[in-house]
XYZ file of N, CA and C in Angstrom:
594
model
N 8.120 -65.558 4.141
C 8.887 -64.662 5.003
C 9.750 -63.731 4.157
N 10.437 -64.325 3.160
C 11.288 -63.507 2.304
C 10.467 -62.454 1.574
N 9.235 -62.836 1.179
C 8.382 -61.888 0.470
C 8.021 -60.715 1.379
N 7.741 -61.005 2.662
C 7.407 -59.943 3.592
C 8.581 -59.002 3.808
N 9.762 -59.568 3.981
C 10.963 -58.751 4.178
C 11.205 -57.895 2.937
N 11.039 -58.497 1.754
C 11.232 -57.773 0.493
C 10.200 -56.646 0.361
N 8.940 -56.916 0.698
C 7.882 -55.909 0.615
C 8.157 -54.778 1.602
N 8.565 -55.135 2.819
C 8.862 -54.118 3.831
C 10.045 -53.260 3.392
N 11.037 -53.910 2.826
C 12.217 -53.177 2.343
C 11.839 -52.224 1.221
N 10.988 -52.712 0.310
C 10.532 -51.906 -0.821
C 9.741 -50.687 -0.337
N 8.879 -50.918 0.644
C 8.086 -49.808 1.208
C 9.014 -48.785 1.871
N 10.001 -49.267 2.622
C 10.942 -48.375 3.307
C 11.714 -47.523 2.302
N 12.161 -48.164 1.209
C 12.902 -47.441 0.162
C 12.008 -46.402 -0.502
N 10.766 -46.786 -0.781
C 9.811 -45.857 -1.411
C 9.534 -44.656 -0.513
N 9.295 -44.934 0.780
C 9.036 -43.835 1.717
C 10.248 -42.920 1.840
N 11.416 -43.486 1.921
C 12.636 -42.683 2.034
C 12.828 -41.826 0.783
N 12.582 -42.461 -0.370
C 12.716 -41.721 -1.636
C 11.693 -40.600 -1.714
N 10.447 -40.919 -1.344
C 9.375 -39.916 -1.383
C 9.693 -38.759 -0.437
N 10.132 -39.083 0.795
C 10.470 -38.060 1.779
C 11.638 -37.211 1.291
N 12.635 -37.855 0.703
C 13.798 -37.121 0.175
C 13.379 -36.202 -0.963
N 12.483 -36.708 -1.824
C 11.993 -35.887 -2.939
C 11.187 -34.707 -2.419
N 10.324 -35.008 -1.447
C 9.541 -33.922 -0.846
C 10.464 -32.875 -0.257
N 11.455 -33.308 0.479
C 12.408 -32.408 1.111
C 13.156 -31.599 0.053
N 13.584 -32.284 -0.997
C 14.349 -31.625 -2.056
C 13.520 -30.561 -2.773
N 12.213 -30.800 -2.866
C 11.332 -29.836 -3.536
C 10.918 -28.720 -2.584
N 10.569 -29.075 -1.354
C 10.018 -28.103 -0.418
C 11.057 -27.108 0.107
N 12.268 -27.562 0.344
C 13.285 -26.670 0.909
C 13.551 -25.466 0.012
N 13.778 -25.639 -1.305
C 13.983 -24.449 -2.144
C 12.767 -23.529 -2.202
N 11.571 -24.128 -2.201
C 10.355 -23.314 -2.243
C 10.237 -22.486 -0.962
N 10.416 -23.136 0.192
C 10.342 -22.423 1.463
C 11.440 -21.374 1.581
N 12.638 -21.710 1.107
C 13.753 -20.766 1.143
C 13.435 -19.531 0.313
N 12.839 -19.737 -0.866
C 12.470 -18.617 -1.738
C 11.470 -17.700 -1.051
N 10.413 -18.301 -0.447
C 9.391 -17.492 0.208
C 9.944 -16.770 1.426
N 10.783 -17.433 2.191
C 11.367 -16.802 3.375
C 12.268 -15.641 2.966
N 13.014 -15.816 1.879
C 13.933 -14.770 1.417
C 13.179 -13.548 0.904
N 11.970 -13.752 0.354
C 11.215 -12.624 -0.206
C 10.357 -11.918 0.843
N 10.254 -12.487 2.052
C 9.467 -11.856 3.110
C 10.264 -10.721 3.752
N 9.533 -9.733 4.246
C 10.197 -8.635 4.927
C 9.511 -7.319 4.622
N 10.101 -6.242 5.118
C 9.579 -4.898 4.895
C 10.586 -4.125 4.069
N 10.094 -3.461 3.031
C 10.949 -2.742 2.098
C 10.573 -1.267 2.090
N 11.580 -0.414 2.191
C 11.366 1.029 2.204
C 12.129 1.673 1.045
N 11.444 2.551 0.323
C 12.090 3.356 -0.715
C 11.738 4.811 -0.454
N 12.737 5.686 -0.449
C 12.475 7.107 -0.231
C 13.043 7.967 -1.352
N 13.610 7.327 -2.361
C 14.172 8.065 -3.487
C 13.156 8.197 -4.607
N 12.821 9.435 -5.012
C 11.829 9.642 -6.072
C 12.198 8.971 -7.399
N 13.477 8.615 -7.563
C 13.901 7.937 -8.787
C 13.303 6.536 -8.900
N 12.706 6.029 -7.819
C 12.067 4.701 -7.861
C 10.588 4.808 -8.215
N 10.107 6.020 -8.506
C 8.678 6.248 -8.759
C 8.113 5.326 -9.834
N 8.785 5.210 -10.956
C 8.261 4.399 -12.063
C 8.052 2.941 -11.642
N 9.031 2.374 -10.953
C 8.905 0.985 -10.493
C 7.782 0.850 -9.464
N 7.695 1.814 -8.556
C 6.683 1.761 -7.496
C 5.273 1.864 -8.058
N 5.079 2.810 -8.971
C 3.744 3.025 -9.526
C 3.340 1.853 -10.425
N 4.314 1.219 -11.071
C 4.006 0.025 -11.872
C 3.609 -1.135 -10.968
N 4.230 -1.220 -9.787
C 3.910 -2.299 -8.861
C 2.446 -2.251 -8.437
N 1.890 -1.032 -8.339
C 0.477 -0.895 -7.941
C -0.423 -0.724 -9.167
N 0.071 -1.150 -10.334
C -0.704 -1.118 -11.594
C -1.094 0.295 -12.019
N -0.250 1.237 -11.739
C -0.380 2.641 -12.156
C -1.830 3.125 -12.210
N -2.390 3.460 -11.051
C -3.752 4.026 -11.045
C -3.826 5.237 -11.963
N -4.948 5.405 -12.639
C -5.098 6.458 -13.649
C -4.950 7.856 -13.076
N -5.169 8.030 -11.786
C -5.076 9.374 -11.203
C -3.651 9.761 -10.816
N -2.709 8.828 -10.885
C -1.301 9.144 -10.636
C -0.671 9.681 -11.918
N 0.219 10.695 -11.818
C 0.880 11.203 -13.025
C 1.830 10.164 -13.621
N 2.080 10.285 -14.924
C 2.989 9.354 -15.602
C 4.394 9.434 -15.007
N 4.806 10.660 -14.710
C 6.135 10.890 -14.151
C 6.057 12.035 -13.149
N 7.033 12.114 -12.253
C 7.066 13.234 -11.302
C 8.324 14.077 -11.505
N 9.026 13.828 -12.588
C 10.303 14.496 -12.842
C 10.188 16.015 -12.936
N 9.079 16.517 -13.454
C 8.953 17.958 -13.687
C 8.426 18.729 -12.480
N 8.178 18.044 -11.373
C 7.629 18.700 -10.182
C 8.669 18.736 -9.062
N 8.445 19.593 -8.083
C 9.285 19.613 -6.890
C 8.770 18.536 -5.934
N 9.620 17.593 -5.607
C 9.220 16.496 -4.711
C 9.571 16.879 -3.276
N 8.551 17.080 -2.452
C 8.753 17.425 -1.041
C 8.992 16.183 -0.197
N 8.270 15.125 -0.519
C 8.390 13.883 0.244
C 7.948 12.733 -0.656
N 8.627 11.619 -0.511
C 8.305 10.442 -1.321
C 8.587 9.208 -0.482
N 7.637 8.308 -0.434
C 7.918 7.035 0.231
C 7.100 5.909 -0.390
N 7.773 4.791 -0.502
C 7.146 3.554 -0.970
C 7.510 2.496 0.059
N 6.504 1.987 0.742
C 6.732 0.981 1.780
C 5.931 -0.266 1.439
N 6.605 -1.408 1.484
C 5.934 -2.670 1.152
C 6.250 -3.716 2.213
N 5.189 -4.293 2.770
C 5.308 -5.400 3.712
C 4.994 -6.682 2.955
N 5.953 -7.576 2.891
C 5.760 -8.869 2.221
C 5.751 -9.979 3.257
N 4.571 -10.440 3.625
C 4.468 -11.551 4.558
C 3.461 -12.548 3.982
N 2.403 -12.873 4.710
C 1.421 -13.796 4.138
C 0.730 -13.152 2.934
N 0.433 -11.862 3.069
C -0.103 -11.061 1.971
C 0.818 -9.865 1.797
N 0.555 -9.074 0.770
C 1.354 -7.879 0.541
C 0.574 -6.651 0.979
N 1.224 -5.780 1.743
C 0.668 -4.479 2.113
C 1.594 -3.423 1.519
N 1.020 -2.410 0.913
C 1.857 -1.406 0.253
C 1.267 -0.011 0.386
N 2.156 0.969 0.597
C 1.754 2.378 0.570
C 2.718 3.137 -0.333
N 2.140 3.888 -1.270
C 2.909 4.818 -2.092
C 2.393 6.212 -1.769
N 3.288 7.069 -1.282
C 2.943 8.424 -0.865
C 3.853 9.394 -1.591
N 3.256 10.334 -2.324
C 4.033 11.291 -3.112
C 3.522 12.696 -2.805
N 4.405 13.551 -2.305
C 4.060 14.921 -1.914
C 4.822 15.879 -2.837
N 4.069 16.656 -3.637
C 4.667 17.523 -4.654
C 4.287 18.988 -4.464
N 5.142 19.869 -4.949
C 4.786 21.272 -5.139
C 4.816 21.522 -6.641
N 3.758 22.137 -7.151
C 3.607 22.316 -8.594
C 3.177 23.752 -8.905
N 3.283 24.131 -10.170
C 2.814 25.455 -10.592
C 1.290 25.437 -10.702
N 0.707 26.604 -10.879
C -0.745 26.693 -10.998
C -1.254 25.918 -12.213
N -0.536 26.035 -13.337
C -0.930 25.308 -14.551
C -0.808 23.799 -14.342
N 0.292 23.374 -13.728
C 0.483 21.952 -13.447
C -0.602 21.432 -12.502
N -0.930 22.247 -11.503
C -1.976 21.852 -10.554
C -3.299 21.620 -11.276
N -3.656 22.558 -12.154
C -4.912 22.425 -12.907
C -4.904 21.139 -13.721
N -3.789 20.871 -14.394
C -3.684 19.654 -15.215
C -3.792 18.397 -14.356
N -3.115 18.384 -13.216
C -3.124 17.199 -12.353
C -4.503 16.956 -11.738
N -5.171 18.027 -11.334
C -6.503 17.871 -10.749
C -7.504 17.420 -11.809
N -7.395 17.981 -13.007
C -8.276 17.544 -14.105
C -8.042 16.077 -14.445
N -6.776 15.655 -14.414
C -6.449 14.240 -14.659
C -7.147 13.359 -13.619
N -7.052 13.759 -12.365
C -7.653 12.962 -11.295
C -9.176 12.943 -11.404
N -9.771 14.097 -11.655
C -11.238 14.166 -11.725
C -11.807 13.421 -12.930
N -10.997 13.271 -13.980
C -11.479 12.558 -15.165
C -11.232 11.050 -15.075
N -10.479 10.622 -14.065
C -10.204 9.190 -13.899
C -11.458 8.472 -13.417
N -11.589 7.242 -13.812
C -12.758 6.446 -13.420
C -12.716 6.118 -11.936
N -13.874 6.157 -11.293
C -13.972 5.694 -9.912
C -13.939 6.763 -8.845
N -14.132 8.035 -9.202
C -14.158 9.087 -8.183
C -15.385 8.895 -7.290
N -15.152 8.744 -5.987
C -16.249 8.568 -5.028
C -16.679 9.891 -4.406
N -15.718 10.798 -4.236
C -16.034 12.079 -3.597
C -14.971 13.110 -3.940
N -15.386 14.364 -3.920
C -14.491 15.514 -4.061
C -14.915 16.457 -2.952
N -14.112 16.541 -1.889
C -14.569 17.199 -0.671
C -13.414 17.881 0.061
N -13.770 18.677 1.076
C -12.756 19.280 1.939
C -12.087 18.168 2.745
N -10.786 18.312 2.970
C -10.053 17.358 3.807
C -10.185 17.826 5.256
N -10.882 17.068 6.073
C -11.165 17.494 7.448
C -9.881 17.704 8.256
N -8.802 17.026 7.905
C -7.566 17.000 8.682
C -6.565 18.089 8.292
N -6.881 18.905 7.260
C -5.931 19.933 6.824
C -6.683 21.119 6.227
N -6.647 22.234 6.897
C -7.361 23.425 6.446
C -6.826 23.890 5.089
N -7.762 24.190 4.182
C -7.391 24.671 2.852
C -7.159 23.567 1.841
N -7.175 22.315 2.292
C -6.946 21.181 1.397
C -8.270 20.541 0.997
N -8.290 20.042 -0.209
C -9.410 19.237 -0.700
C -8.864 17.857 -1.045
N -9.765 16.884 -1.131
C -9.338 15.541 -1.526
C -10.298 14.963 -2.560
N -9.682 14.298 -3.535
C -10.433 13.539 -4.532
C -10.268 12.079 -4.114
N -11.374 11.460 -3.771
C -11.324 10.129 -3.148
C -11.737 9.041 -4.138
N -10.889 8.033 -4.256
C -11.186 6.871 -5.098
C -11.517 5.651 -4.250
N -10.938 5.596 -3.079
C -11.230 4.514 -2.142
C -10.931 5.027 -0.743
N -11.761 4.637 0.218
C -11.607 5.182 1.563
C -12.135 4.184 2.590
N -11.403 3.117 2.766
C -11.788 2.047 3.690
C -10.692 1.923 4.742
N -11.065 1.903 6.009
C -10.063 1.780 7.068
C -10.659 1.072 8.279
N -9.924 0.088 8.784
C -10.315 -0.641 9.992
C -9.171 -0.570 10.991
N -9.523 -0.413 12.259
C -8.536 -0.343 13.333
C -8.307 -1.735 13.904
N -7.054 -2.023 14.204
C -6.675 -3.312 14.777
C -6.777 -3.254 16.296
N -6.926 -4.419 16.928
C -6.922 -4.485 18.392
C -5.605 -3.960 18.953
N -4.502 -4.245 18.210
C -3.211 -3.696 18.599
C -3.138 -2.302 17.986
N -3.304 -1.273 18.793
C -3.483 0.078 18.262
C -2.276 0.616 17.504
N -1.122 -0.007 17.672
C 0.058 0.472 16.951
C 0.163 -0.139 15.554
N -0.838 -0.940 15.176
C -0.853 -1.553 13.848
C -2.173 -1.274 13.137
N -2.107 -1.246 11.816
C -3.303 -1.018 10.990
C -4.104 -2.307 10.931
N -5.427 -2.173 11.020
C -6.278 -3.351 10.847
C -6.320 -3.713 9.376
N -7.128 -3.014 8.609
C -7.202 -3.153 7.148
C -7.346 -1.762 6.557
N -6.827 -1.588 5.349
C -6.949 -0.273 4.706
C -6.961 -0.405 3.192
N -7.779 0.430 2.581
C -7.770 0.622 1.131
C -8.088 2.101 0.911
N -7.026 2.903 0.853
C -7.166 4.351 0.749
C -6.455 4.814 -0.515
N -7.213 5.450 -1.410
C -6.645 5.998 -2.644
C -7.194 7.396 -2.838
N -6.280 8.391 -2.822
C -6.710 9.790 -2.840
C -5.697 10.689 -3.532
N -6.218 11.824 -3.992
C -5.380 12.958 -4.381
C -5.796 14.093 -3.456
N -4.834 14.645 -2.726
C -5.098 15.697 -1.745
C -4.361 16.945 -2.238
N -5.033 18.075 -2.273
C -4.360 19.243 -2.859
C -4.816 20.552 -2.225
N -3.937 21.564 -2.366
C -4.214 22.910 -1.896
C -3.780 23.872 -2.994
N -4.734 24.494 -3.654
C -4.434 25.392 -4.768
C -3.572 26.574 -4.333
N -3.808 27.083 -3.132
C -3.085 28.268 -2.672
C -1.599 27.995 -2.476
N -1.267 26.830 -1.957
C 0.137 26.505 -1.684
C 0.807 25.770 -2.843
N -0.002 25.302 -3.811
C 0.553 24.526 -4.922
C 0.969 23.126 -4.514
N 0.414 22.655 -3.420
C 0.765 21.337 -2.883
C -0.244 20.287 -3.350
N 0.261 19.194 -3.929
C -0.605 18.076 -4.327
C 0.043 16.776 -3.853
N -0.786 15.940 -3.251
C -0.295 14.709 -2.620
C -1.073 13.518 -3.166
N -0.340 12.465 -3.471
C -0.938 11.217 -3.963
C -0.765 10.147 -2.901
N -1.867 9.485 -2.597
C -1.838 8.440 -1.580
C -2.476 7.167 -2.115
N -1.725 6.070 -2.013
C -2.234 4.733 -2.345
C -1.826 3.837 -1.186
N -2.798 3.300 -0.471
C -2.519 2.478 0.705
C -3.409 1.249 0.673
N -2.787 0.088 0.520
C -3.497 -1.185 0.438
C -2.907 -2.109 1.494
N -3.640 -2.328 2.586
C -3.133 -3.152 3.687
C -4.229 -4.088 4.166
N -4.216 -5.310 3.652
C -5.249 -6.270 4.053
C -4.695 -7.492 4.764
N -3.400 -7.470 5.099
C -2.833 -8.498 5.961
C -2.991 -7.953 7.376
N -4.121 -8.217 7.979
C -4.559 -7.541 9.204
C -3.536 -7.591 10.336
N -3.290 -6.432 10.922
C -2.422 -6.346 12.087
C -0.945 -6.430 11.775
N -0.562 -6.297 10.523
C 0.842 -6.414 10.134
C 1.487 -5.038 9.953
N 0.802 -4.144 9.240
C 1.385 -2.842 8.881
C 1.437 -1.934 10.104
N 2.618 -1.457 10.430
C 2.778 -0.619 11.617
C 2.250 0.785 11.372
N 1.509 1.288 12.337
C 0.897 2.607 12.227
C 1.947 3.698 12.018
N 3.108 3.536 12.621
C 4.168 4.537 12.492
C 4.693 4.651 11.064
N 4.431 3.660 10.223
C 4.902 3.674 8.841
C 3.919 4.319 7.866
N 2.731 4.701 8.313
C 1.727 5.273 7.409
C 2.104 6.728 7.121
N 2.738 6.951 5.972
C 3.238 8.280 5.608
C 2.118 9.316 5.542
N 0.982 8.919 5.033
C -0.189 9.804 4.905
C -0.618 10.336 6.270
N -0.734 9.452 7.256
C -1.114 9.857 8.602
C -0.035 10.746 9.221
N 1.219 10.389 8.998
C 2.327 11.159 9.547
C 2.362 12.575 8.967
N 2.115 12.693 7.678
C 2.191 13.998 7.003
C 1.178 14.988 7.577
N -0.023 14.518 7.870
C -1.086 15.401 8.332
C -1.407 15.269 9.820
N -0.662 14.455 10.532
C -0.938 14.249 11.959
C -2.306 13.642 12.194
N -2.670 12.683 11.348
C -4.004 12.067 11.413
C -4.058 11.011 12.514
N -5.102 11.099 13.332
C -5.381 10.086 14.348
C -6.282 9.020 13.714
N -5.877 7.753 13.808
C -6.639 6.712 13.107
C -8.067 6.553 13.635
N -8.270 6.780 14.925
C -9.627 6.676 15.478
C -10.537 7.722 14.850
N -10.029 8.941 14.751
C -10.799 10.018 14.149
C -10.987 9.778 12.656
N -9.900 9.320 12.009
C -9.968 9.082 10.566
C -11.069 8.078 10.231
N -11.171 7.044 11.041
C -12.167 5.999 10.804
C -13.578 6.583 10.724
N -13.865 7.592 11.540
C -15.214 8.157 11.547
C -15.513 8.979 10.298
N -14.466 9.403 9.587
C -14.664 10.231 8.395
C -14.603 9.442 7.086
N -14.289 8.156 7.151
C -14.180 7.385 5.908
C -15.524 7.310 5.200
N -15.453 7.242 3.893
C -16.680 7.176 3.095
C -17.460 5.920 3.421
N -16.763 4.783 3.522
C -17.476 3.531 3.776
C -18.166 3.552 5.128
N -17.667 4.355 6.061
C -18.268 4.438 7.392
C -19.462 5.393 7.405
N -19.591 6.227 6.371
C -20.652 7.227 6.346
C -21.685 6.987 5.242
N -21.671 5.797 4.667
C -22.657 5.488 3.598
C -23.992 5.134 4.208
């Protein structure tokens, strides 16, 4: 009888210790993940270096944007189960700068297309990735992988777009700077994507 009581007591102590250890380990881990979740917005061009490093600085993005006129800049990151991120940079540049930037983009690896931008008269786009899926909830993005340089030689306007959203149904459509800038309808956009027309 004493052996049974001793064994039961030992098991109870072990379980309590194990549960306490689990709790002690899991609470800080869960707290860390909960604290890092959320949506982050940056609109100051001074954050460009950090933002472009976060997306592993695609070769078609300029090293710096300090020498150009920045019309619009946004870096939006959704941190939940997965990370969704959009970096949108809208610049006005000189003719020489435009030539240099377009040559940089065209010489970068992975160009899929160089074509007219259907959504903006006078604009062309250099496409590196063009994947888009619509979510059942129309106010949210399904999935997206859009990487482009959009430019207009006449106006001196060049725009960089990097949009990676694979946490389905999380990224709000109203936050897509690229769509907002050109008044793009996602239903229409889907029909023009390269992956949809292969």
